[in-house]
Coordinates of C-alpha atoms and ligand atoms in Angstrom, one line a residue:
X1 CA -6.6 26.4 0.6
X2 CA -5.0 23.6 2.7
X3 CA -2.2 24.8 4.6
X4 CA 0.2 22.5 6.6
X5 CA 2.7 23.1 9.6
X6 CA 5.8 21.0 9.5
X7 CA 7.0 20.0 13.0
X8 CA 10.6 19.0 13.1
X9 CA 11.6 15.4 13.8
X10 CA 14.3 14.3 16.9
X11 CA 17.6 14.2 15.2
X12 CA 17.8 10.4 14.2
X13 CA 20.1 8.2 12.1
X14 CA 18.4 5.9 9.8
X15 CA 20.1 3.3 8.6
X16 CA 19.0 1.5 5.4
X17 CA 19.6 -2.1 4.2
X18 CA 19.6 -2.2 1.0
X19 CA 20.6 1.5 0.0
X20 CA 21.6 1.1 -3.5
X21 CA 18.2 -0.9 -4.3
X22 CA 15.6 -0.1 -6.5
X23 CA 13.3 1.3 -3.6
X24 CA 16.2 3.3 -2.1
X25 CA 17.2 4.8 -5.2
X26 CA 13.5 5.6 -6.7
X27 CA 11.4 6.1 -3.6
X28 CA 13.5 6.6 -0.1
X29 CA 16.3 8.9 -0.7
X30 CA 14.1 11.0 -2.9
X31 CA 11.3 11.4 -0.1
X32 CA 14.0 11.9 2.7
X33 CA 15.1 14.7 0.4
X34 CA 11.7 16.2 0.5
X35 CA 11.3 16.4 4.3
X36 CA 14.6 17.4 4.6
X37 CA 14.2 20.7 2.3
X38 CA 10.6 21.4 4.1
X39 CA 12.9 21.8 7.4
X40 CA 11.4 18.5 8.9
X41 CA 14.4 16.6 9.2
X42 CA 17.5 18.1 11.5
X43 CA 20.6 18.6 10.2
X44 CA 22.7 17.0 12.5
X45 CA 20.8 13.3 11.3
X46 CA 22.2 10.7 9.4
X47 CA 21.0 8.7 6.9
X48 CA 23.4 5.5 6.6
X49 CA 23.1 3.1 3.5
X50 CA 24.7 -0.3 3.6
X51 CA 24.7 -2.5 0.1
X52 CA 27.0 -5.1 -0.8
X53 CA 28.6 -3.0 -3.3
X54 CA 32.3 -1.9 -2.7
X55 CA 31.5 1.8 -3.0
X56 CA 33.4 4.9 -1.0
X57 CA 31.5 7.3 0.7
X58 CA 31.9 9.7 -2.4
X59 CA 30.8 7.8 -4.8
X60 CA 27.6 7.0 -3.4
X61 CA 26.6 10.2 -2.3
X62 CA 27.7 11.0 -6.5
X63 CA 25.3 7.9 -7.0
X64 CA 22.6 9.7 -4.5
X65 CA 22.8 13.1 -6.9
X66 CA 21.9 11.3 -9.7
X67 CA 18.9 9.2 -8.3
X68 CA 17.8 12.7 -7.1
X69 CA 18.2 14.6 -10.4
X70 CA 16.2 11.8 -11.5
X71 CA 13.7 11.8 -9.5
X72 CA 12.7 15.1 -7.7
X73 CA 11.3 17.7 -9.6
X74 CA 12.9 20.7 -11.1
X75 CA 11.4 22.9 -9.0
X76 CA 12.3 21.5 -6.1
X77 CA 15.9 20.9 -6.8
X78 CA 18.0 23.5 -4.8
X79 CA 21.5 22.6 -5.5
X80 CA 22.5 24.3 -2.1
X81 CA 20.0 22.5 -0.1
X82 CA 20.8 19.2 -2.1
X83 CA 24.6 18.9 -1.4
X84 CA 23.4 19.8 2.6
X85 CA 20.8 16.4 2.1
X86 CA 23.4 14.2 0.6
X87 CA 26.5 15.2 3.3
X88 CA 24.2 13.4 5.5
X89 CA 24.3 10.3 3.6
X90 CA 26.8 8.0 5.1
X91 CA 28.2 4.6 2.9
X92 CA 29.1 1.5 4.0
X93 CA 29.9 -1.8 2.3
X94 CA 28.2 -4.5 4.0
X95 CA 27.6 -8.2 3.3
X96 CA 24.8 -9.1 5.5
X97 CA 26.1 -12.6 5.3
X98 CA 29.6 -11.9 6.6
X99 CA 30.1 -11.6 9.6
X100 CA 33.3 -9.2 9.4
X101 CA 31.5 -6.4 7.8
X102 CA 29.7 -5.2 11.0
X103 CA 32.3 -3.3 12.7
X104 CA 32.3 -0.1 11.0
X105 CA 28.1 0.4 11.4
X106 CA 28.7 -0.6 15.1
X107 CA 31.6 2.2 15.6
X108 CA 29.2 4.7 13.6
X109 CA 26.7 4.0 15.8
X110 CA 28.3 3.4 19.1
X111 CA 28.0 6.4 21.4
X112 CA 25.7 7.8 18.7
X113 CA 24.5 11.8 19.6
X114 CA 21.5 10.6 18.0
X115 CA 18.7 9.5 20.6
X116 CA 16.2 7.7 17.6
X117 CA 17.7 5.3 15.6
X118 CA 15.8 2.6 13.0
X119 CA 17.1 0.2 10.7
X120 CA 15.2 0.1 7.4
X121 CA 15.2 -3.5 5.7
X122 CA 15.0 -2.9 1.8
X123 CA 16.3 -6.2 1.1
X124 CA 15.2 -9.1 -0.1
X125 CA 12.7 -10.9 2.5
X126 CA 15.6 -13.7 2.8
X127 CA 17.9 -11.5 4.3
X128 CA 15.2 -10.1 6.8
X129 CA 15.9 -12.7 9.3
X130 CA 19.9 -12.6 9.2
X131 CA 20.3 -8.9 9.9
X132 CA 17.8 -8.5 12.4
X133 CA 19.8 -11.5 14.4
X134 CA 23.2 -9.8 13.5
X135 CA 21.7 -6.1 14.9
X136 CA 20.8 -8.9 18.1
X137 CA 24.5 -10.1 18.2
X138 CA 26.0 -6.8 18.0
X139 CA 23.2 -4.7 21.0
X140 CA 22.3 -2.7 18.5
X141 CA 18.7 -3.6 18.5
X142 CA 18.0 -2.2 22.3
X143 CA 16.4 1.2 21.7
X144 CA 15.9 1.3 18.0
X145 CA 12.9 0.6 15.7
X146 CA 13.0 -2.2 12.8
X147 CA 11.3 -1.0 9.7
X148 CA 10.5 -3.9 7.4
X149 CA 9.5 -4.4 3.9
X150 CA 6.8 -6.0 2.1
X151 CA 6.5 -9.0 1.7
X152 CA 6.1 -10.2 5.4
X153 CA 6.0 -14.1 4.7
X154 CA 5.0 -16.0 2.0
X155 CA 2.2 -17.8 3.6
X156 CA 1.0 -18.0 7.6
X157 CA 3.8 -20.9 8.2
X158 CA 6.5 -18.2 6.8
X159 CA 5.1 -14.8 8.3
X160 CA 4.5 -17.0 11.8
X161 CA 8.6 -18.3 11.4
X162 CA 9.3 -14.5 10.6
X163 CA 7.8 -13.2 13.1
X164 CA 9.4 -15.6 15.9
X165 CA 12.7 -15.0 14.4
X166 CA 12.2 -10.9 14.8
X167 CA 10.0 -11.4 17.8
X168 CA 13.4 -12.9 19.3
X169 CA 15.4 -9.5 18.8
X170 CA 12.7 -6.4 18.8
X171 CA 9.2 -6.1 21.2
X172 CA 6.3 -5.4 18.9
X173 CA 6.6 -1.6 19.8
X174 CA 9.4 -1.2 18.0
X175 CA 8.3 -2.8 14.7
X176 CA 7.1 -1.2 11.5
X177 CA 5.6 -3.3 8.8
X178 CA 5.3 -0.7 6.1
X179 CA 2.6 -1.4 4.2
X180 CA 2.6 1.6 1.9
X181 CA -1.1 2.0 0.9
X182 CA -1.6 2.8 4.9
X183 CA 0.8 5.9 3.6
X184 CA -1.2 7.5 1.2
X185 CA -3.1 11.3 1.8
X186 CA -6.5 9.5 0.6
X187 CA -6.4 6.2 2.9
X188 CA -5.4 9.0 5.8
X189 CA -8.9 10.6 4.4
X190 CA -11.0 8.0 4.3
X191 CA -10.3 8.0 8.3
X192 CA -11.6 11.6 8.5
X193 CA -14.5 11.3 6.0
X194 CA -16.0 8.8 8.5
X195 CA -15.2 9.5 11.8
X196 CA -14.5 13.5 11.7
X197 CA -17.9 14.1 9.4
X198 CA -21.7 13.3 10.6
X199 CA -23.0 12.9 7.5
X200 CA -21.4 9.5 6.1
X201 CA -21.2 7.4 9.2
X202 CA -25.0 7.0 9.8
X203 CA -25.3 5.2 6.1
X204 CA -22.1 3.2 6.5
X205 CA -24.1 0.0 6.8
X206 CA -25.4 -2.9 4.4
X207 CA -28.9 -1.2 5.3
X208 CA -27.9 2.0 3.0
X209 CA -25.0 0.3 0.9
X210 CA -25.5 -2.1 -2.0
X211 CA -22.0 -3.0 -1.9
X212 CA -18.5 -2.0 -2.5
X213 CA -16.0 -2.5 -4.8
X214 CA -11.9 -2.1 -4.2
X215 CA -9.6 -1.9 -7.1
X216 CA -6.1 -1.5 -7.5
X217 CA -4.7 -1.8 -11.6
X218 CA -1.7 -1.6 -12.9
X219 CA -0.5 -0.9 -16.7
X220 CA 2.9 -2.4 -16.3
X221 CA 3.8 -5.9 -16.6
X222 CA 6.3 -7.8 -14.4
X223 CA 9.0 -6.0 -16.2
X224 CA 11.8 -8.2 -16.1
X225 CA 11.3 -9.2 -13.1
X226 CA 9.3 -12.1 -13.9
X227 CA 11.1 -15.0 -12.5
X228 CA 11.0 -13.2 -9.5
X229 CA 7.1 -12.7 -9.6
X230 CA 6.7 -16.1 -10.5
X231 CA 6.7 -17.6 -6.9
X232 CA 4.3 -14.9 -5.8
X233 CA 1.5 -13.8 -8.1
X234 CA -1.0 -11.2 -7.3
X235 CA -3.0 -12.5 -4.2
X236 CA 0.5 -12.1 -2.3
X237 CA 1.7 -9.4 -3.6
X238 CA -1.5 -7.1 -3.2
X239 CA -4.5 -8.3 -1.8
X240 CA -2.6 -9.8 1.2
X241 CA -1.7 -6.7 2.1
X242 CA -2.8 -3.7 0.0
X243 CA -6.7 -4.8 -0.6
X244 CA -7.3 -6.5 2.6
X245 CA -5.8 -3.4 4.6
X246 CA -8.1 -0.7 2.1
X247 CA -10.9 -3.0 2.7
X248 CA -10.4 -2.9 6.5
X249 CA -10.3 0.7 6.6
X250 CA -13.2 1.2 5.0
X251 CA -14.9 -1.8 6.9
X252 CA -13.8 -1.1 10.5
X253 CA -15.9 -0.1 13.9
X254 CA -14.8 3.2 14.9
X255 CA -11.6 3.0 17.1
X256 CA -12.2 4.9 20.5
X257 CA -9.2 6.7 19.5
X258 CA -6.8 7.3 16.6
X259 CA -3.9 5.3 18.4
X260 CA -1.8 3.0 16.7
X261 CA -3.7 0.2 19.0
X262 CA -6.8 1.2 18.9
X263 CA -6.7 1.4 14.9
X264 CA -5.2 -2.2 15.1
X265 CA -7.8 -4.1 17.1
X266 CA -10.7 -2.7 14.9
X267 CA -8.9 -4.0 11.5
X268 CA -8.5 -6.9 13.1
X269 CA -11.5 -7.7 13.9
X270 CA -12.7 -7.4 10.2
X271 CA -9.9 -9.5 9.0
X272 CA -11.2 -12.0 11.5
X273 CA -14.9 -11.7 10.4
X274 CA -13.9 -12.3 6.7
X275 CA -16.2 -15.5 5.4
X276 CA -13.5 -17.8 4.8
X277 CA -13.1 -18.8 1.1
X278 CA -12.2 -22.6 1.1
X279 CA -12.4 -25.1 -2.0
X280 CA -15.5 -24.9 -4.2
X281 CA -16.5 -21.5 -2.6
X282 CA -13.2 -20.2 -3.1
X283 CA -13.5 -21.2 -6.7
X284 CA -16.9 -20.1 -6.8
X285 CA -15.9 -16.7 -5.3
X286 CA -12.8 -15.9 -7.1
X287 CA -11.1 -14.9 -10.8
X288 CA -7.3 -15.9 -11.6
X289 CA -6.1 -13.8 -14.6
X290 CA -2.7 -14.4 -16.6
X291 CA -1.9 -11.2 -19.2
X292 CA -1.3 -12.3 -23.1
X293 CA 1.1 -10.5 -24.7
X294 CA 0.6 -7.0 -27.1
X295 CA 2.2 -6.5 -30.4
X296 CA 4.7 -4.6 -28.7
X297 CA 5.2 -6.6 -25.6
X298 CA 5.5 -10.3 -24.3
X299 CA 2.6 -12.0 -22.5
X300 CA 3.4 -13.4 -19.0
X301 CA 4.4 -16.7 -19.9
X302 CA 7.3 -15.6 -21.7
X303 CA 8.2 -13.0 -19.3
X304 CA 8.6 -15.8 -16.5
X305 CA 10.2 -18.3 -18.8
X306 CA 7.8 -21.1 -17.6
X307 CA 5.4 -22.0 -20.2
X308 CA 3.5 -23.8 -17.4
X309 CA 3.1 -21.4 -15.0
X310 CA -0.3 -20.9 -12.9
X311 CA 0.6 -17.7 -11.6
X312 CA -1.9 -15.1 -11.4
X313 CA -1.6 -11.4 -12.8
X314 CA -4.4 -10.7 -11.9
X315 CA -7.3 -11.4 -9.5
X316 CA -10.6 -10.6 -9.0
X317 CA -13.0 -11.8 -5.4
X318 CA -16.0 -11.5 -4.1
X319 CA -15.6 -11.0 -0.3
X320 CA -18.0 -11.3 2.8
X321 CA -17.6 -9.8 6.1
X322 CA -19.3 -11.5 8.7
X323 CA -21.0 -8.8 10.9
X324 CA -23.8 -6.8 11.7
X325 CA -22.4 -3.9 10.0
X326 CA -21.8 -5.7 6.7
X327 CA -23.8 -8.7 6.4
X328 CA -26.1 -8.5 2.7
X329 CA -23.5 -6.3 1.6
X330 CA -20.9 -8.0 -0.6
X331 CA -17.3 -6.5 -1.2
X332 CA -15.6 -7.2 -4.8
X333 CA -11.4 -6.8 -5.2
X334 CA -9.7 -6.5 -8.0
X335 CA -5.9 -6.1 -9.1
X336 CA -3.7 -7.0 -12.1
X337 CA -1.5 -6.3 -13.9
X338 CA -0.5 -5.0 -17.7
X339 CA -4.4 -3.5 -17.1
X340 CA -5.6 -0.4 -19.3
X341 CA -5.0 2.0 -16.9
X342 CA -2.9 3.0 -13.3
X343 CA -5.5 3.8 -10.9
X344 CA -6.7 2.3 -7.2
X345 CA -10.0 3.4 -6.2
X346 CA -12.7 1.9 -3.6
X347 CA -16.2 2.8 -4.3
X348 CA -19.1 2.4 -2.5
X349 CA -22.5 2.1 -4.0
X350 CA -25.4 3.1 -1.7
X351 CA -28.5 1.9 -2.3
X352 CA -31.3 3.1 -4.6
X353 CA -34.3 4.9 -3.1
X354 CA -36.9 3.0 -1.9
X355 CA -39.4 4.9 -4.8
X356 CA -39.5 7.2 -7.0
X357 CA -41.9 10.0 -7.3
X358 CA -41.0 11.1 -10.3
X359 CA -41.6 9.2 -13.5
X360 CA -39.3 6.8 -15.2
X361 CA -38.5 8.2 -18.5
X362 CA -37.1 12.0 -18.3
X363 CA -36.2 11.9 -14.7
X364 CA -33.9 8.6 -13.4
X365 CA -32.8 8.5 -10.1
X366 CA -29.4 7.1 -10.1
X367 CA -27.5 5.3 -7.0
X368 CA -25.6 7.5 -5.0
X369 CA -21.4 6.7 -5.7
X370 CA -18.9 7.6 -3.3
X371 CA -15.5 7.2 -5.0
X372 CA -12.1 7.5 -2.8
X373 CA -9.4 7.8 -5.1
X374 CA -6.0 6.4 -4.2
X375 CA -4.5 7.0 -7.8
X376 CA -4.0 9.1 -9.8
X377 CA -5.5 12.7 -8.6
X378 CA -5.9 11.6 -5.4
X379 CA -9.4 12.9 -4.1
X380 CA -12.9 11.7 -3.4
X381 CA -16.0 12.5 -6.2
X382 CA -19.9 11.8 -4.7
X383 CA -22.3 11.5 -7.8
X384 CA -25.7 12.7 -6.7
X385 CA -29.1 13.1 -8.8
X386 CA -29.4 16.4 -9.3
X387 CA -32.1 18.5 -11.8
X388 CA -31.4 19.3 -15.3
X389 CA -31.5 23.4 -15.1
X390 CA -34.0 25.6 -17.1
X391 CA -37.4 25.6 -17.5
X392 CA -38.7 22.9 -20.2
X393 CA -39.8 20.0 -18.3
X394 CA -38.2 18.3 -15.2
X395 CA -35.1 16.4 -16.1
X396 CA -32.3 14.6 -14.1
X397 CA -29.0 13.8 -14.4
X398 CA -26.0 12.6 -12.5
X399 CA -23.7 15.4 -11.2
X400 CA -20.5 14.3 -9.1
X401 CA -19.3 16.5 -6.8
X402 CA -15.0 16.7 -6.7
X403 CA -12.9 16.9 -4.7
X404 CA -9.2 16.2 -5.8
X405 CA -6.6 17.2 -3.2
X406 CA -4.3 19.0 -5.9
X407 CA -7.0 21.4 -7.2
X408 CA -7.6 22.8 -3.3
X409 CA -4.6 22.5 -2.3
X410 CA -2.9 26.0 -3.9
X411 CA -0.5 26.1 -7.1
X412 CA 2.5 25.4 -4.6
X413 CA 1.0 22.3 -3.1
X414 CA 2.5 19.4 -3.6
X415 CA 0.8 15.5 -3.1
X416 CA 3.4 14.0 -0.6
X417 CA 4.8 10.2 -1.2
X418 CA 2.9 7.6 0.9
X419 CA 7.1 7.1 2.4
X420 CA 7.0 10.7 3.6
X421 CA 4.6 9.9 5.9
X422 CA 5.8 6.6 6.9
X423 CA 9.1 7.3 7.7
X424 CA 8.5 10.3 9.4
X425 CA 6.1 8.4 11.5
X426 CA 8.8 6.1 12.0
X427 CA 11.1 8.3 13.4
X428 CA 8.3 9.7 15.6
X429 CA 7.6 6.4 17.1
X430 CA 3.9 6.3 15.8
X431 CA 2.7 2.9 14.5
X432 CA -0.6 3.5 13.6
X433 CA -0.2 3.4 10.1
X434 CA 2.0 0.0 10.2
X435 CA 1.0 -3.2 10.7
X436 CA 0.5 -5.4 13.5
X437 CA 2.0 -8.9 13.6
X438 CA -1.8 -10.2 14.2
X439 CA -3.3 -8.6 11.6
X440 CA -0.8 -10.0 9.4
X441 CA -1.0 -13.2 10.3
X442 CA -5.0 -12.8 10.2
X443 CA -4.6 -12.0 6.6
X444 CA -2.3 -14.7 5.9
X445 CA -5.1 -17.3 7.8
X446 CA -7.5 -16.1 5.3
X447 CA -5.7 -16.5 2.0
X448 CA -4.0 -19.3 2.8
X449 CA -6.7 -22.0 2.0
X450 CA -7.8 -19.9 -1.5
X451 CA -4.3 -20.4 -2.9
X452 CA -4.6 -24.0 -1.5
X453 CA -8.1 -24.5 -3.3
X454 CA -6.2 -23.0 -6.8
X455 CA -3.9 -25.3 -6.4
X456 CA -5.9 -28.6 -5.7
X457 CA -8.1 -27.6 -8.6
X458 CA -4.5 -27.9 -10.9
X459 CA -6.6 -25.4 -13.8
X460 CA -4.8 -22.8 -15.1
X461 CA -5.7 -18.6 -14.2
X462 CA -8.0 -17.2 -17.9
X463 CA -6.0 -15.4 -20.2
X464 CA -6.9 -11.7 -20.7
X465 CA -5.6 -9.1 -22.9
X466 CA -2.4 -6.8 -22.4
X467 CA -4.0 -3.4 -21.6
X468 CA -7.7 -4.9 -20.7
X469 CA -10.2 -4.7 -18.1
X470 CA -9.1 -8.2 -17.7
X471 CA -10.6 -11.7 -17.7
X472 CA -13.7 -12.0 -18.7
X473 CA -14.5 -14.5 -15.6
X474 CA -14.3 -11.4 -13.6
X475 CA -17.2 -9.8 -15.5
X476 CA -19.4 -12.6 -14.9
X477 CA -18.6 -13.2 -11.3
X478 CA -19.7 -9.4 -10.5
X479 CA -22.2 -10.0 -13.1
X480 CA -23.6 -13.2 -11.5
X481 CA -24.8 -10.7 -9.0
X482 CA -26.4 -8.7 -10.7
X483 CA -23.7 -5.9 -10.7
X484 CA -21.2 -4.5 -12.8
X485 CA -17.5 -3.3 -12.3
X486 CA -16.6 0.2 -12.4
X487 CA -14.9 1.0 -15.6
X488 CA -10.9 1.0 -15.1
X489 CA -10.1 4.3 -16.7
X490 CA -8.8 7.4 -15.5
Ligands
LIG501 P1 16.8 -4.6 -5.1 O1 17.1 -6.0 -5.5 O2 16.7 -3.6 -6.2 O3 17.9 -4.1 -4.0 C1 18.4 -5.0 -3.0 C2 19.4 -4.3 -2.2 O4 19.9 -5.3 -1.3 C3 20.7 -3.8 -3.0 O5 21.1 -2.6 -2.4 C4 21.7 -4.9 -2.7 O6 23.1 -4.4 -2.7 C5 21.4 -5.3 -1.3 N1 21.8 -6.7 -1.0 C6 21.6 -7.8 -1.7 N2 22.2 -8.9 -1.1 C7 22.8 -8.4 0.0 C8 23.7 -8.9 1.0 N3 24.0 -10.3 1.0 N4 24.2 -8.1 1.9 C9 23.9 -6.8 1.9 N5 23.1 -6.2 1.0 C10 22.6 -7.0 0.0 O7 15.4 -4.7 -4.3 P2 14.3 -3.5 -4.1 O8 13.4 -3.5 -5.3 O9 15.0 -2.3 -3.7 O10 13.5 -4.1 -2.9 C11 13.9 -4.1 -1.5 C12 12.8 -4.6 -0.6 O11 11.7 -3.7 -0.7 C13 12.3 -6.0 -0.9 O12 11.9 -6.6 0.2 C14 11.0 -5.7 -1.8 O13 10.1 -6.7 -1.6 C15 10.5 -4.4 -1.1 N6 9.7 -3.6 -2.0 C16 10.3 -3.0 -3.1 C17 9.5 -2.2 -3.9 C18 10.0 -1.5 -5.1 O14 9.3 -0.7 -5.7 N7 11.2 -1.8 -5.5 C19 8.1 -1.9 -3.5 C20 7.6 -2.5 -2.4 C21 8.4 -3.3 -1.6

């Protein structure tokens, strides 16, 4: 059974941008109420939410309760403990746009007991830029961290003018680009399957790996927020970020140490040896999916309200990394959305043996699979050939061994949100989960010219089903290869 020791935190006061947001509401105030019931988060911390609402302080922290009773589970709701988590919440109404409604943050903060303090940007990426100059103006940027939301930039010209403009008030050491996949128990895992175990490592190589697929599907649609979605399609929204940061993880050199440096330079390094994907060979390399809609639901193009749109939903690429390591061994990525199930997985296919002494008929020998599962029952499954027990002849079959966290982890264990994590590490001052303003604008280099080639070819992404595999290009460009993708079901 795993067992885990909670270390206490610095008393801090977190202030969130944003705090009556979607995020705040589903994901933030909810996993700040978990670390503060495991006794992680001091007592004497603040959490203070600005929004533009005109709300008292009573009122939100009413508004707080519910999101709570919403989201946390029954178990875990202590009523007791609950009204201690919300009289830490503080409220203030804030227009980041006026300049008048600074004064009461700056008095809250001024002469603050707290030594940590971060400002937590869950706002749209336009407003970014204007509070982090107004936390400038007002010297409250000196000794705190910045925690900013996804999206960073839109493309390189936008993440480099982003960058410049937060580069001006905060030093890189004080900046957390959250990129919430970095957040999950599994990704953490995938770090100790390689480099704590002997047994992996050794094979990690296109000499012992046929290739590796990385796939992250969705069953919901935009979901009203399809105007929204419109401008950025699925290349921004997730491989940008999410893909390109699993496939680093599994691609990188090991670091000489788990630092947040360290960590950084070896992704890096694979972003930088990705084959760049420009005009025919990024057509040639990639799939552009739009969703159609289900009896019950509307198809994309109605959800947007632009019958024209070239947005994609979905997308589908066939990746190289330039390197020793991974040179002959290709790396497919795959997201959409309004797909037939909710799951994110990478999987790595080793290579078959070189013979077979058995024969062909009873007694297969199939390639070794190493799945690491991101979502849902987060956990890793090895399929192995193994011998069909009893006597009567010699038989194979495939037998995965499982391991899903949950099921070793004792009836009380619960999985912990990829935020936990972050914001703790936030507060601690350890950035190697967060992203680095190179590697973000190495990432941005590399899918830069791919939209650019969708664009210049002025087609339209395939149609695919609501609650498909999606497109059927995507089939063939695996396919083209010889391969197949793993089934998306759970
Ligand atoms: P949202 O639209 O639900 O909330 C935005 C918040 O900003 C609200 O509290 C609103 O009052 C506040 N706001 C708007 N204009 C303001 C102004 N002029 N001055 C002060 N406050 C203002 O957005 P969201 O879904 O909570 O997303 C917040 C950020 O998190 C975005 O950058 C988004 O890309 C990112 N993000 C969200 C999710 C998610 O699941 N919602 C997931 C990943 C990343």
């Amino acid at each position: 059974m795993m067992t885990s020791k909670i270390i206490p935190v610095d008393p801090f006061d977190l202030v969130i941008f944003g705090i009556t947001g979607d995020l705040a509401r589903r994901k933030l105030i909810p996993v700040l109420y978990y670390r503060f019931i495991d006794g992680q988060i001091p007592k004497n911390s603040r959490i203070i939410g600005l929004a533009r609402s005109e709300l008292t302080n009573e009122q939100f922290r009413n508004q707080s309760l519910e999101a709570l009773k919403q989201t946390v589970s029954e178990k875990d709701f202590d009523s007791e403990q609950v009204n201690h988590f919300i009289s830490c919440i503080h409220y203030i109404k804030n227009d980041v746009n006026s300049d008048e409604d600074w004064d009461t943050l700056q008095s809250l903060l001024k002469n603050a007991p707290n030594t940590v303090q971060a400002f937590y940007l869950s706002v749209a990426p336009g407003l970014f830029a204007p509070i982090v100059e107004q936390l400038g103006r007002l010297n409250l940027a000196e000794n705190s961290r910045l925690v900013v939301e996804k999206p960073f930039g839109h493309d390189l010209a936008s993440a480099k003018k982003l960058q410049y403009q937060i580069g001006n008030v905060y030093k890189e050491e004080a900046i957390y680009r959250i990129d919430h996949y970095l957040g999950k128990e599994t990704v953490q895992n995938l770090m100790a399957l390689r480099f704590a175990n002997k047994l992996f490592e050794p094979l990690w190589n296109s000499n012992h790996i046929d290739h590796i697929q990385i796939t992250a599907a969705e069953s919901l649609g935009v979901e009203g927020r399809g105007e929204y979605y419109d401008n950025i399609g699925a290349m921004r929204d997730m491989v940008q970020n999410h893909l390109l940061q699993l496939l680093c993880l599994t691609a990188m050199e090991p670091p000489y140490k788990f630092d947040a440096d360290a960590m950084r330079d070896e992704k890096l390094k694979v972003l930088r040896a990705l084959q760049p994907l420009m005009g025919e060979q990024a057509l040639r390399n990639t799939v552009r999916g739009q969703y159609l809609g289900a009896p019950d639901k509307p198809g994309y193009l109605e959800e947007c309200h632009n019958q024209g749109s070239q947005t994609e939903t979905y997308v589908a690429l066939k990746v190289k990394i330039n390197s020793w390591r991974w040179a002959g061994t290709p790396f497919y990525l795959r997201t959409g959305k309004r797909l037939r199930s909710q799951m994110a997985e990478i999987v790595i296919t080793f290579r078959s043996t070189p013979h077979s002494i058995f024969g062909q008929i009873d007694t297969p020998i199939w390639p070794n699979i190493l799945v690491i599962r991101l979502q849902p029952d987060e956990g890793l499954n090895l399929s192995i050939t193994t011998k069909d027990p009893g006597p009567g002849g010699f038989r194979t079959r495939e037998t995965p061994l499982d391991m899903t966290f949950a099921d070793n982890s004792g009836d009380d264990w619960r999985m912990p949100d990829a935020y936990e994590r972050l914001i703790m590490d936030v507060i601690r001052g350890n950035q190697t989960l967060f992203m680095r303003d190179d590697e973000v604008e190495a990432a941005w280099q590399w899918i830069d010219p791919i939209i650019q080639a969708w664009r210049n070819s002025g087609t339209a992404p395939e149609s695919y089903d609501s609650y498909s595999s999606g497109p059927t290009g995507a089939v063939e460009l695996i396919a083209r290869d010889h391969r197949r993708w793993r089934d998306v079901i759970v």
